[in-house]
Amino acid sequence: MEKHPVSAPTAPTTPQRPPISHSTQTTPQSQNAVSRMKADGSVIWSNEYNEVREDILNTQIIDLRLFSRIIFDLNLNATNFKPLGERIEAKLDGYLAVAENQREHEKTLYDPLNEFLNAIGQASGDLARVFYTQAYRRILGYGLDRRPDLSQISRIYLDLRDNEDLDSFLRESWMERMHWLLMLCFVEVKHKNGRTLGHGIRKRTVTKVAAKNAKTGNSTKTLPAPTSEKSSLSLGLSTSVSPSDSEDKASALFEKTRRQVAAYGKVLFSAGAIRSHVVGLVIDDTVCRFVFYCRSIVVESEPMDFETSPGKDWFVELVQHLHSLPPDKLGLIPNMEPSSSQHFKLRRIERNSKRSPEDREEPELQSKKVKIDGKGKQKEEKQKEEDSQGSSTHASTASFVFSNVQSPPSEYTSAEGTASGAVEESPSPALSLVGYTYTLVVEGFKRVLRVTQVIFRSDCLIGRGTTVFQVECIKEEVVETAQRTTVAPEESWKGEDLILKISFPPSERMKESELIDSARAHAKTHNAKWALQHLPRVVASVDSLDWESNDPNENTLQNRLKSQFGDAYEMRSLRATVLEKLEPLSNLKSAREFAQVFYDILQIHRWLYEQPKILHRDLSMANIMFRREGDQVYGVLNDFDLSSLLTRMDKSPTSKHRTGTKPFMARDLLASNWDKGHLYRHDLESLFYITLIVSCHYTGPTTRASTLLFEDWFNGVDQVVSSAKYTFISFEWPQPLVQTYFNGFTQWLLKIRQLLNQGYKSWPGPFFWSDKDRLKAALYDWETLDGNVTYLKIMEVMRFFDGEELVARWDGGGKSS
């Protein structure tokens, strides 16, 4: 590979950010799916639950009429209510009769509530969607056994016989082989007289919780009580109970229910159809809340009693609206369609029939207490059925970390994560996103891409919500021009191995494609063509494709949310990016090839920093790829979603102040008191952790070690991981560390660890005993830890592997850092 010597320019410095002063101005690690995985790729149960709690910490609670206007663009009348109709009134009376009996189990509410909700849709002539009981049967597609009590799906999926009464069908049958891809919205049912929704919690309790939150820095917007006495009275709610410990229990029950319901929203984002938002409903006897989850915010309506007017009339109108909303208003992205082979009927099982051995494995419906605890704490039971029906080619453990594009597939992201399209023959084949098509129009060409593999689906409530597919182009045609009618061979995508990434990044953030294209253009015009081998290639990128208009004057959901919540809501774009396919680390053939790829990453990362002045900010195993040409490998630095121009780092969205993937993040960035932003040396430290974990956790390119020494870095909370990394850097290592296959990395790790050790020990102390100490602290070089952690020092370590020099791609590199 040719070298292009350049004179060493003055090394740039990373612009300093203002201190991060509030939790809403950081990027919680819950927003990166890898941070929720154990080292072996499985879900971190306790962390997963804690991160749902963090995602809903700043939940916005608003009056139901305001909720309706913002979320549904629907104005609820305060007077002049229309008659509900005899059928709706009858079904409501039937439900209320059961709900009033507090001695009955919650499960007795399901059937009459289904009939009430479906009667509302039928009264408006909308029979396309139905609510049915889901609580008794598993849902395929996710690694945790989560099931809301009621689900709404399209009626076409029900095995409903001609002229068969819907209510009778739902009362007499279970629906099996349900998949999260089919769910439109959900209903969670409680039987606690409204207490799970905050109904009946006194102001004294609210004041106590507010005082507690003031001490901990939590938002008081998570309080269960209505925002004003007037609004609660207008909805027919009582806020008086006897002052006792029951108030604290009610508050705890409310928060537990909120987390439980938020978990359903997260699963719909992670395993359902790709969508921008989720709408759900929580009903506790005659009290209800509507909930809304999107990639930037959680919004809840205040609790409302629908037993009497006006709550009853508003409830019916909103449910009618849910029945009639088009798919995009329910959050499903446009232009993505299932394959025709995936239109099927859910398997129908008679409730009173004998259950098969497979059916008997289904857990029986638990008591209410067990149900809340089980769902709230995330059952750790894997869906055995999912493995056999989602795919016959589950990912090996090795492919977890060495995955393509952004982050790896794992069992909990659904079996479709590595689906080949093969399914078990059955009356109801398992669903998968494999086979779905996505249509995009770019530069005058309309192309249809078919999903051949699901590489990654993020598992988060708040965040970019990235999904990565391997796709093939099955159709392309010319549009938007009268001069051309055919696609030229050099313009065709057919026959190419392509990657499609769909995400919801902040609208203000510079596009990944623009950063990559600018870097490639800089390489071509500045005598650095070598860099092209180490950068990904963007084939096409489209924002807000037929989604929501970017015009701030248009009445869109995002504009309404932004107008109402201001800085608490971050505008996002629907982004579809098509890239060339690269090879993951697991395809490397020797430890020396690993070393060459890591050395390449060190060089291209520095070149990006010095030349086009881009800081990557998210080095991880999954973001290091390679190209192979003959017997040569070329490391490719991939995934620029969190990257930033140095000149714009202080202008990027506040939610991205802290960036990275937890096991590989620098210890500073995991520490709660770090206020100096993301520096260049932090990415050098990430490269050290990548090398460390590869060489210690793997006995070969595709084989995981039996003992994972740094498993806690995947499992722990940020501050604990930060402390663990500091301890590891500062004290003697446990022996042995490096696996035999990767033994050549031992010298790298020892020497770089020593540089980090010296750097962290050079920090100025917290106490200044003299003016000299104060001056030293003021002049301290945080960029390089007083000159200890620099590109040149790391390069000198990494240029040799097992005593032999690796191939250098670039002779540049700033002298000072």
PDB file of N, CA and C in Angstrom, residues 222-295:
ATOM      1  N   THR A 222     -42.607  13.159  37.222  1.00  0.00           N
ATOM      2  CA  THR A 222     -42.944  11.750  37.290  1.00  0.00           C
ATOM      3  C   THR A 222     -43.977  11.463  38.369  1.00  0.00           C
ATOM      4  N   LEU A 223     -44.482  12.493  39.029  1.00  0.00           N
ATOM      5  CA  LEU A 223     -45.414  12.275  40.128  1.00  0.00           C
ATOM      6  C   LEU A 223     -46.733  11.743  39.623  1.00  0.00           C
ATOM      7  N   PRO A 224     -47.351  10.855  40.386  1.00  0.00           N
ATOM      8  CA  PRO A 224     -48.579  10.232  39.927  1.00  0.00           C
ATOM      9  C   PRO A 224     -49.811  11.117  40.045  1.00  0.00           C
ATOM     10  N   ALA A 225     -49.801  12.116  40.882  1.00  0.00           N
ATOM     11  CA  ALA A 225     -51.014  12.892  41.098  1.00  0.00           C
ATOM     12  C   ALA A 225     -51.293  13.827  39.935  1.00  0.00           C
ATOM     13  N   PRO A 226     -52.557  14.212  39.714  1.00  0.00           N
ATOM     14  CA  PRO A 226     -52.858  15.190  38.682  1.00  0.00           C
ATOM     15  C   PRO A 226     -52.118  16.490  38.953  1.00  0.00           C
ATOM     16  N   THR A 227     -51.926  17.273  37.873  1.00  0.00           N
ATOM     17  CA  THR A 227     -51.133  18.489  38.026  1.00  0.00           C
ATOM     18  C   THR A 227     -51.887  19.601  38.723  1.00  0.00           C
ATOM     19  N   SER A 228     -53.178  19.491  38.827  1.00  0.00           N
ATOM     20  CA  SER A 228     -53.922  20.527  39.536  1.00  0.00           C
ATOM     21  C   SER A 228     -55.187  19.940  40.117  1.00  0.00           C
ATOM     22  N   GLU A 229     -55.658  20.564  41.189  1.00  0.00           N
ATOM     23  CA  GLU A 229     -56.888  20.099  41.824  1.00  0.00           C
ATOM     24  C   GLU A 229     -58.054  20.244  40.868  1.00  0.00           C
ATOM     25  N   LYS A 230     -58.068  21.318  40.107  1.00  0.00           N
ATOM     26  CA  LYS A 230     -59.159  21.577  39.180  1.00  0.00           C
ATOM     27  C   LYS A 230     -59.264  20.463  38.150  1.00  0.00           C
ATOM     28  N   SER A 231     -58.104  20.072  37.566  1.00  0.00           N
ATOM     29  CA  SER A 231     -58.165  19.055  36.529  1.00  0.00           C
ATOM     30  C   SER A 231     -58.614  17.720  37.089  1.00  0.00           C
ATOM     31  N   SER A 232     -58.235  17.390  38.328  1.00  0.00           N
ATOM     32  CA  SER A 232     -58.647  16.115  38.886  1.00  0.00           C
ATOM     33  C   SER A 232     -60.128  16.094  39.165  1.00  0.00           C
ATOM     34  N   LEU A 233     -60.675  17.179  39.667  1.00  0.00           N
ATOM     35  CA  LEU A 233     -62.096  17.214  39.965  1.00  0.00           C
ATOM     36  C   LEU A 233     -62.929  17.161  38.696  1.00  0.00           C
ATOM     37  N   SER A 234     -62.430  17.793  37.628  1.00  0.00           N
ATOM     38  CA  SER A 234     -63.202  17.819  36.390  1.00  0.00           C
ATOM     39  C   SER A 234     -63.314  16.441  35.776  1.00  0.00           C
ATOM     40  N   LEU A 235     -62.409  15.515  36.148  1.00  0.00           N
ATOM     41  CA  LEU A 235     -62.454  14.177  35.610  1.00  0.00           C
ATOM     42  C   LEU A 235     -63.104  13.195  36.570  1.00  0.00           C
ATOM     43  N   GLY A 236     -63.625  13.699  37.658  1.00  0.00           N
ATOM     44  CA  GLY A 236     -64.342  12.844  38.579  1.00  0.00           C
ATOM     45  C   GLY A 236     -63.452  12.025  39.482  1.00  0.00           C
ATOM     46  N   LEU A 237     -62.214  12.482  39.748  1.00  0.00           N
ATOM     47  CA  LEU A 237     -61.298  11.730  40.590  1.00  0.00           C
ATOM     48  C   LEU A 237     -61.290  12.274  41.998  1.00  0.00           C
ATOM     49  N   SER A 238     -61.134  11.358  42.940  1.00  0.00           N
ATOM     50  CA  SER A 238     -60.976  11.759  44.335  1.00  0.00           C
ATOM     51  C   SER A 238     -59.517  11.644  44.718  1.00  0.00           C
ATOM     52  N   THR A 239     -59.016  12.596  45.481  1.00  0.00           N
ATOM     53  CA  THR A 239     -57.605  12.560  45.873  1.00  0.00           C
ATOM     54  C   THR A 239     -57.434  12.411  47.380  1.00  0.00           C
ATOM     55  N   SER A 240     -58.464  11.943  48.068  1.00  0.00           N
ATOM     56  CA  SER A 240     -58.340  11.851  49.530  1.00  0.00           C
ATOM     57  C   SER A 240     -58.339  10.401  49.980  1.00  0.00           C
ATOM     58  N   VAL A 241     -57.318  10.045  50.746  1.00  0.00           N
ATOM     59  CA  VAL A 241     -57.274   8.757  51.434  1.00  0.00           C
ATOM     60  C   VAL A 241     -56.712   9.027  52.815  1.00  0.00           C
ATOM     61  N   SER A 242     -56.867   8.087  53.706  1.00  0.00           N
ATOM     62  CA  SER A 242     -56.358   8.300  55.051  1.00  0.00           C
ATOM     63  C   SER A 242     -54.841   8.333  55.021  1.00  0.00           C
ATOM     64  N   PRO A 243     -54.250   9.261  55.777  1.00  0.00           N
ATOM     65  CA  PRO A 243     -52.785   9.369  55.780  1.00  0.00           C
ATOM     66  C   PRO A 243     -52.173   8.157  56.474  1.00  0.00           C
ATOM     67  N   SER A 244     -51.480   7.340  55.748  1.00  0.00           N
ATOM     68  CA  SER A 244     -50.863   6.136  56.294  1.00  0.00           C
ATOM     69  C   SER A 244     -49.782   5.661  55.347  1.00  0.00           C
ATOM     70  N   ASP A 245     -49.183   4.555  55.730  1.00  0.00           N
ATOM     71  CA  ASP A 245     -48.149   3.970  54.869  1.00  0.00           C
ATOM     72  C   ASP A 245     -48.723   3.507  53.545  1.00  0.00           C
ATOM     73  N   SER A 246     -50.046   3.369  53.461  1.00  0.00           N
ATOM     74  CA  SER A 246     -50.646   2.934  52.209  1.00  0.00           C
ATOM     75  C   SER A 246     -50.362   3.921  51.081  1.00  0.00           C
ATOM     76  N   GLU A 247     -50.132   5.196  51.443  1.00  0.00           N
ATOM     77  CA  GLU A 247     -49.822   6.184  50.413  1.00  0.00           C
ATOM     78  C   GLU A 247     -48.483   5.875  49.758  1.00  0.00           C
ATOM     79  N   ASP A 248     -47.482   5.534  50.578  1.00  0.00           N
ATOM     80  CA  ASP A 248     -46.187   5.186  50.020  1.00  0.00           C
ATOM     81  C   ASP A 248     -46.284   3.914  49.181  1.00  0.00           C
ATOM     82  N   LYS A 249     -47.085   2.964  49.630  1.00  0.00           N
ATOM     83  CA  LYS A 249     -47.266   1.736  48.863  1.00  0.00           C
ATOM     84  C   LYS A 249     -47.946   2.028  47.539  1.00  0.00           C
ATOM     85  N   ALA A 250     -48.915   2.947  47.564  1.00  0.00           N
ATOM     86  CA  ALA A 250     -49.603   3.312  46.327  1.00  0.00           C
ATOM     87  C   ALA A 250     -48.648   3.984  45.346  1.00  0.00           C
ATOM     88  N   SER A 251     -47.781   4.848  45.869  1.00  0.00           N
ATOM     89  CA  SER A 251     -46.799   5.502  45.006  1.00  0.00           C
ATOM     90  C   SER A 251     -45.849   4.480  44.396  1.00  0.00           C
ATOM     91  N   ALA A 252     -45.426   3.517  45.210  1.00  0.00           N
ATOM     92  CA  ALA A 252     -44.536   2.471  44.700  1.00  0.00           C
ATOM     93  C   ALA A 252     -45.240   1.625  43.649  1.00  0.00           C
ATOM     94  N   LEU A 253     -46.520   1.327  43.891  1.00  0.00           N
ATOM     95  CA  LEU A 253     -47.301   0.543  42.938  1.00  0.00           C
ATOM     96  C   LEU A 253     -47.459   1.299  41.624  1.00  0.00           C
ATOM     97  N   PHE A 254     -47.673   2.595  41.735  1.00  0.00           N
ATOM     98  CA  PHE A 254     -47.798   3.433  40.535  1.00  0.00           C
ATOM     99  C   PHE A 254     -46.512   3.408  39.718  1.00  0.00           C
ATOM    100  N   GLU A 255     -45.363   3.598  40.382  1.00  0.00           N
ATOM    101  CA  GLU A 255     -44.090   3.614  39.663  1.00  0.00           C
ATOM    102  C   GLU A 255     -43.778   2.255  39.059  1.00  0.00           C
ATOM    103  N   LYS A 256     -44.132   1.192  39.776  1.00  0.00           N
ATOM    104  CA  LYS A 256     -43.885  -0.150  39.252  1.00  0.00           C
ATOM    105  C   LYS A 256     -44.721  -0.400  38.002  1.00  0.00           C
ATOM    106  N   THR A 257     -45.948   0.043  38.029  1.00  0.00           N
ATOM    107  CA  THR A 257     -46.809  -0.107  36.855  1.00  0.00           C
ATOM    108  C   THR A 257     -46.287   0.708  35.691  1.00  0.00           C
ATOM    109  N   ARG A 258     -45.825   1.907  35.983  1.00  0.00           N
ATOM    110  CA  ARG A 258     -45.281   2.756  34.918  1.00  0.00           C
ATOM    111  C   ARG A 258     -44.089   2.085  34.241  1.00  0.00           C
ATOM    112  N   ARG A 259     -43.208   1.490  35.034  1.00  0.00           N
ATOM    113  CA  ARG A 259     -42.048   0.820  34.441  1.00  0.00           C
ATOM    114  C   ARG A 259     -42.470  -0.410  33.641  1.00  0.00           C
ATOM    115  N   GLN A 260     -43.439  -1.115  34.164  1.00  0.00           N
ATOM    116  CA  GLN A 260     -43.932  -2.300  33.467  1.00  0.00           C
ATOM    117  C   GLN A 260     -44.475  -1.932  32.098  1.00  0.00           C
ATOM    118  N   VAL A 261     -45.266  -0.884  32.049  1.00  0.00           N
ATOM    119  CA  VAL A 261     -45.881  -0.473  30.794  1.00  0.00           C
ATOM    120  C   VAL A 261     -44.826   0.091  29.850  1.00  0.00           C
ATOM    121  N   ALA A 262     -43.871   0.851  30.381  1.00  0.00           N
ATOM    122  CA  ALA A 262     -42.798   1.381  29.533  1.00  0.00           C
ATOM    123  C   ALA A 262     -42.004   0.242  28.902  1.00  0.00           C
ATOM    124  N   ALA A 263     -41.870  -0.860  29.630  1.00  0.00           N
ATOM    125  CA  ALA A 263     -41.145  -2.005  29.081  1.00  0.00           C
ATOM    126  C   ALA A 263     -41.845  -2.549  27.844  1.00  0.00           C
ATOM    127  N   TYR A 264     -43.189  -2.531  27.821  1.00  0.00           N
ATOM    128  CA  TYR A 264     -43.908  -2.966  26.622  1.00  0.00           C
ATOM    129  C   TYR A 264     -43.604  -2.042  25.442  1.00  0.00           C
ATOM    130  N   GLY A 265     -43.565  -0.750  25.729  1.00  0.00           N
ATOM    131  CA  GLY A 265     -43.230   0.187  24.669  1.00  0.00           C
ATOM    132  C   GLY A 265     -41.849  -0.079  24.112  1.00  0.00           C
ATOM    133  N   LYS A 266     -40.903  -0.380  24.998  1.00  0.00           N
ATOM    134  CA  LYS A 266     -39.543  -0.654  24.547  1.00  0.00           C
ATOM    135  C   LYS A 266     -39.482  -1.904  23.683  1.00  0.00           C
ATOM    136  N   VAL A 267     -40.240  -2.932  24.062  1.00  0.00           N
ATOM    137  CA  VAL A 267     -40.217  -4.154  23.263  1.00  0.00           C
ATOM    138  C   VAL A 267     -40.824  -3.902  21.878  1.00  0.00           C
ATOM    139  N   LEU A 268     -41.876  -3.114  21.813  1.00  0.00           N
ATOM    140  CA  LEU A 268     -42.450  -2.806  20.510  1.00  0.00           C
ATOM    141  C   LEU A 268     -41.444  -2.077  19.620  1.00  0.00           C
ATOM    142  N   PHE A 269     -40.617  -1.215  20.206  1.00  0.00           N
ATOM    143  CA  PHE A 269     -39.551  -0.574  19.445  1.00  0.00           C
ATOM    144  C   PHE A 269     -38.490  -1.592  19.021  1.00  0.00           C
ATOM    145  N   SER A 270     -38.206  -2.552  19.900  1.00  0.00           N
ATOM    146  CA  SER A 270     -37.070  -3.450  19.694  1.00  0.00           C
ATOM    147  C   SER A 270     -37.396  -4.678  18.872  1.00  0.00           C
ATOM    148  N   ALA A 271     -38.620  -5.164  18.954  1.00  0.00           N
ATOM    149  CA  ALA A 271     -38.974  -6.423  18.291  1.00  0.00           C
ATOM    150  C   ALA A 271     -40.210  -6.312  17.422  1.00  0.00           C
ATOM    151  N   GLY A 272     -40.900  -5.174  17.475  1.00  0.00           N
ATOM    152  CA  GLY A 272     -42.070  -4.990  16.644  1.00  0.00           C
ATOM    153  C   GLY A 272     -41.712  -4.414  15.292  1.00  0.00           C
ATOM    154  N   ALA A 273     -42.727  -3.968  14.571  1.00  0.00           N
ATOM    155  CA  ALA A 273     -42.473  -3.284  13.311  1.00  0.00           C
ATOM    156  C   ALA A 273     -41.651  -2.028  13.591  1.00  0.00           C
ATOM    157  N   ILE A 274     -40.825  -1.621  12.650  1.00  0.00           N
ATOM    158  CA  ILE A 274     -40.014  -0.418  12.848  1.00  0.00           C
ATOM    159  C   ILE A 274     -40.957   0.778  12.908  1.00  0.00           C
ATOM    160  N   ARG A 275     -40.812   1.543  13.974  1.00  0.00           N
ATOM    161  CA  ARG A 275     -41.784   2.610  14.207  1.00  0.00           C
ATOM    162  C   ARG A 275     -41.142   3.778  14.932  1.00  0.00           C
ATOM    163  N   SER A 276     -41.776   4.925  14.777  1.00  0.00           N
ATOM    164  CA  SER A 276     -41.287   6.154  15.412  1.00  0.00           C
ATOM    165  C   SER A 276     -41.878   6.348  16.792  1.00  0.00           C
ATOM    166  N   HIS A 277     -43.065   5.802  17.040  1.00  0.00           N
ATOM    167  CA  HIS A 277     -43.674   5.971  18.354  1.00  0.00           C
ATOM    168  C   HIS A 277     -44.658   4.850  18.639  1.00  0.00           C
ATOM    169  N   VAL A 278     -45.037   4.752  19.905  1.00  0.00           N
ATOM    170  CA  VAL A 278     -45.938   3.707  20.391  1.00  0.00           C
ATOM    171  C   VAL A 278     -47.004   4.363  21.262  1.00  0.00           C
ATOM    172  N   VAL A 279     -48.225   3.919  21.109  1.00  0.00           N
ATOM    173  CA  VAL A 279     -49.327   4.379  21.953  1.00  0.00           C
ATOM    174  C   VAL A 279     -49.857   3.191  22.747  1.00  0.00           C
ATOM    175  N   GLY A 280     -50.097   3.393  24.031  1.00  0.00           N
ATOM    176  CA  GLY A 280     -50.655   2.342  24.870  1.00  0.00           C
ATOM    177  C   GLY A 280     -51.703   2.899  25.809  1.00  0.00           C
ATOM    178  N   LEU A 281     -52.344   2.006  26.526  1.00  0.00           N
ATOM    179  CA  LEU A 281     -53.433   2.375  27.417  1.00  0.00           C
ATOM    180  C   LEU A 281     -53.336   1.525  28.671  1.00  0.00           C
ATOM    181  N   VAL A 282     -53.466   2.162  29.835  1.00  0.00           N
ATOM    182  CA  VAL A 282     -53.481   1.446  31.119  1.00  0.00           C
ATOM    183  C   VAL A 282     -54.839   1.689  31.753  1.00  0.00           C
ATOM    184  N   ILE A 283     -55.509   0.614  32.107  1.00  0.00           N
ATOM    185  CA  ILE A 283     -56.849   0.708  32.698  1.00  0.00           C
ATOM    186  C   ILE A 283     -56.856  -0.012  34.034  1.00  0.00           C
ATOM    187  N   ASP A 284     -57.191   0.725  35.064  1.00  0.00           N
ATOM    188  CA  ASP A 284     -57.322   0.156  36.407  1.00  0.00           C
ATOM    189  C   ASP A 284     -58.770   0.349  36.836  1.00  0.00           C
ATOM    190  N   ASP A 285     -59.585  -0.689  36.659  1.00  0.00           N
ATOM    191  CA  ASP A 285     -61.029  -0.632  36.892  1.00  0.00           C
ATOM    192  C   ASP A 285     -61.664   0.464  36.035  1.00  0.00           C
ATOM    193  N   THR A 286     -62.062   1.590  36.613  1.00  0.00           N
ATOM    194  CA  THR A 286     -62.705   2.629  35.796  1.00  0.00           C
ATOM    195  C   THR A 286     -61.795   3.833  35.564  1.00  0.00           C
ATOM    196  N   VAL A 287     -60.529   3.704  35.926  1.00  0.00           N
ATOM    197  CA  VAL A 287     -59.565   4.794  35.739  1.00  0.00           C
ATOM    198  C   VAL A 287     -58.582   4.389  34.641  1.00  0.00           C
ATOM    199  N   CYS A 288     -58.230   5.337  33.798  1.00  0.00           N
ATOM    200  CA  CYS A 288     -57.332   5.006  32.700  1.00  0.00           C
ATOM    201  C   CYS A 288     -56.310   6.104  32.479  1.00  0.00           C
ATOM    202  N   ARG A 289     -55.211   5.737  31.844  1.00  0.00           N
ATOM    203  CA  ARG A 289     -54.193   6.667  31.354  1.00  0.00           C
ATOM    204  C   ARG A 289     -53.840   6.260  29.930  1.00  0.00           C
ATOM    205  N   PHE A 290     -53.646   7.230  29.064  1.00  0.00           N
ATOM    206  CA  PHE A 290     -53.046   6.978  27.768  1.00  0.00           C
ATOM    207  C   PHE A 290     -51.557   7.281  27.888  1.00  0.00           C
ATOM    208  N   VAL A 291     -50.731   6.447  27.249  1.00  0.00           N
ATOM    209  CA  VAL A 291     -49.278   6.636  27.303  1.00  0.00           C
ATOM    210  C   VAL A 291     -48.741   6.719  25.883  1.00  0.00           C
ATOM    211  N   PHE A 292     -47.698   7.519  25.728  1.00  0.00           N
ATOM    212  CA  PHE A 292     -47.081   7.745  24.419  1.00  0.00           C
ATOM    213  C   PHE A 292     -45.571   7.668  24.580  1.00  0.00           C
ATOM    214  N   TYR A 293     -44.932   6.833  23.764  1.00  0.00           N
ATOM    215  CA  TYR A 293     -43.482   6.698  23.777  1.00  0.00           C
ATOM    216  C   TYR A 293     -42.949   7.017  22.388  1.00  0.00           C
ATOM    217  N   CYS A 294     -41.953   7.868  22.318  1.00  0.00           N
ATOM    218  CA  CYS A 294     -41.260   8.089  21.056  1.00  0.00           C
ATOM    219  C   CYS A 294     -39.770   8.084  21.336  1.00  0.00           C
ATOM    220  N   ARG A 295     -38.973   8.357  20.334  1.00  0.00           N
ATOM    221  CA  ARG A 295     -37.526   8.230  20.470  1.00  0.00           C
ATOM    222  C   ARG A 295     -36.900   9.338  21.310  1.00  0.00           C
TER     223      ARG A 295
END
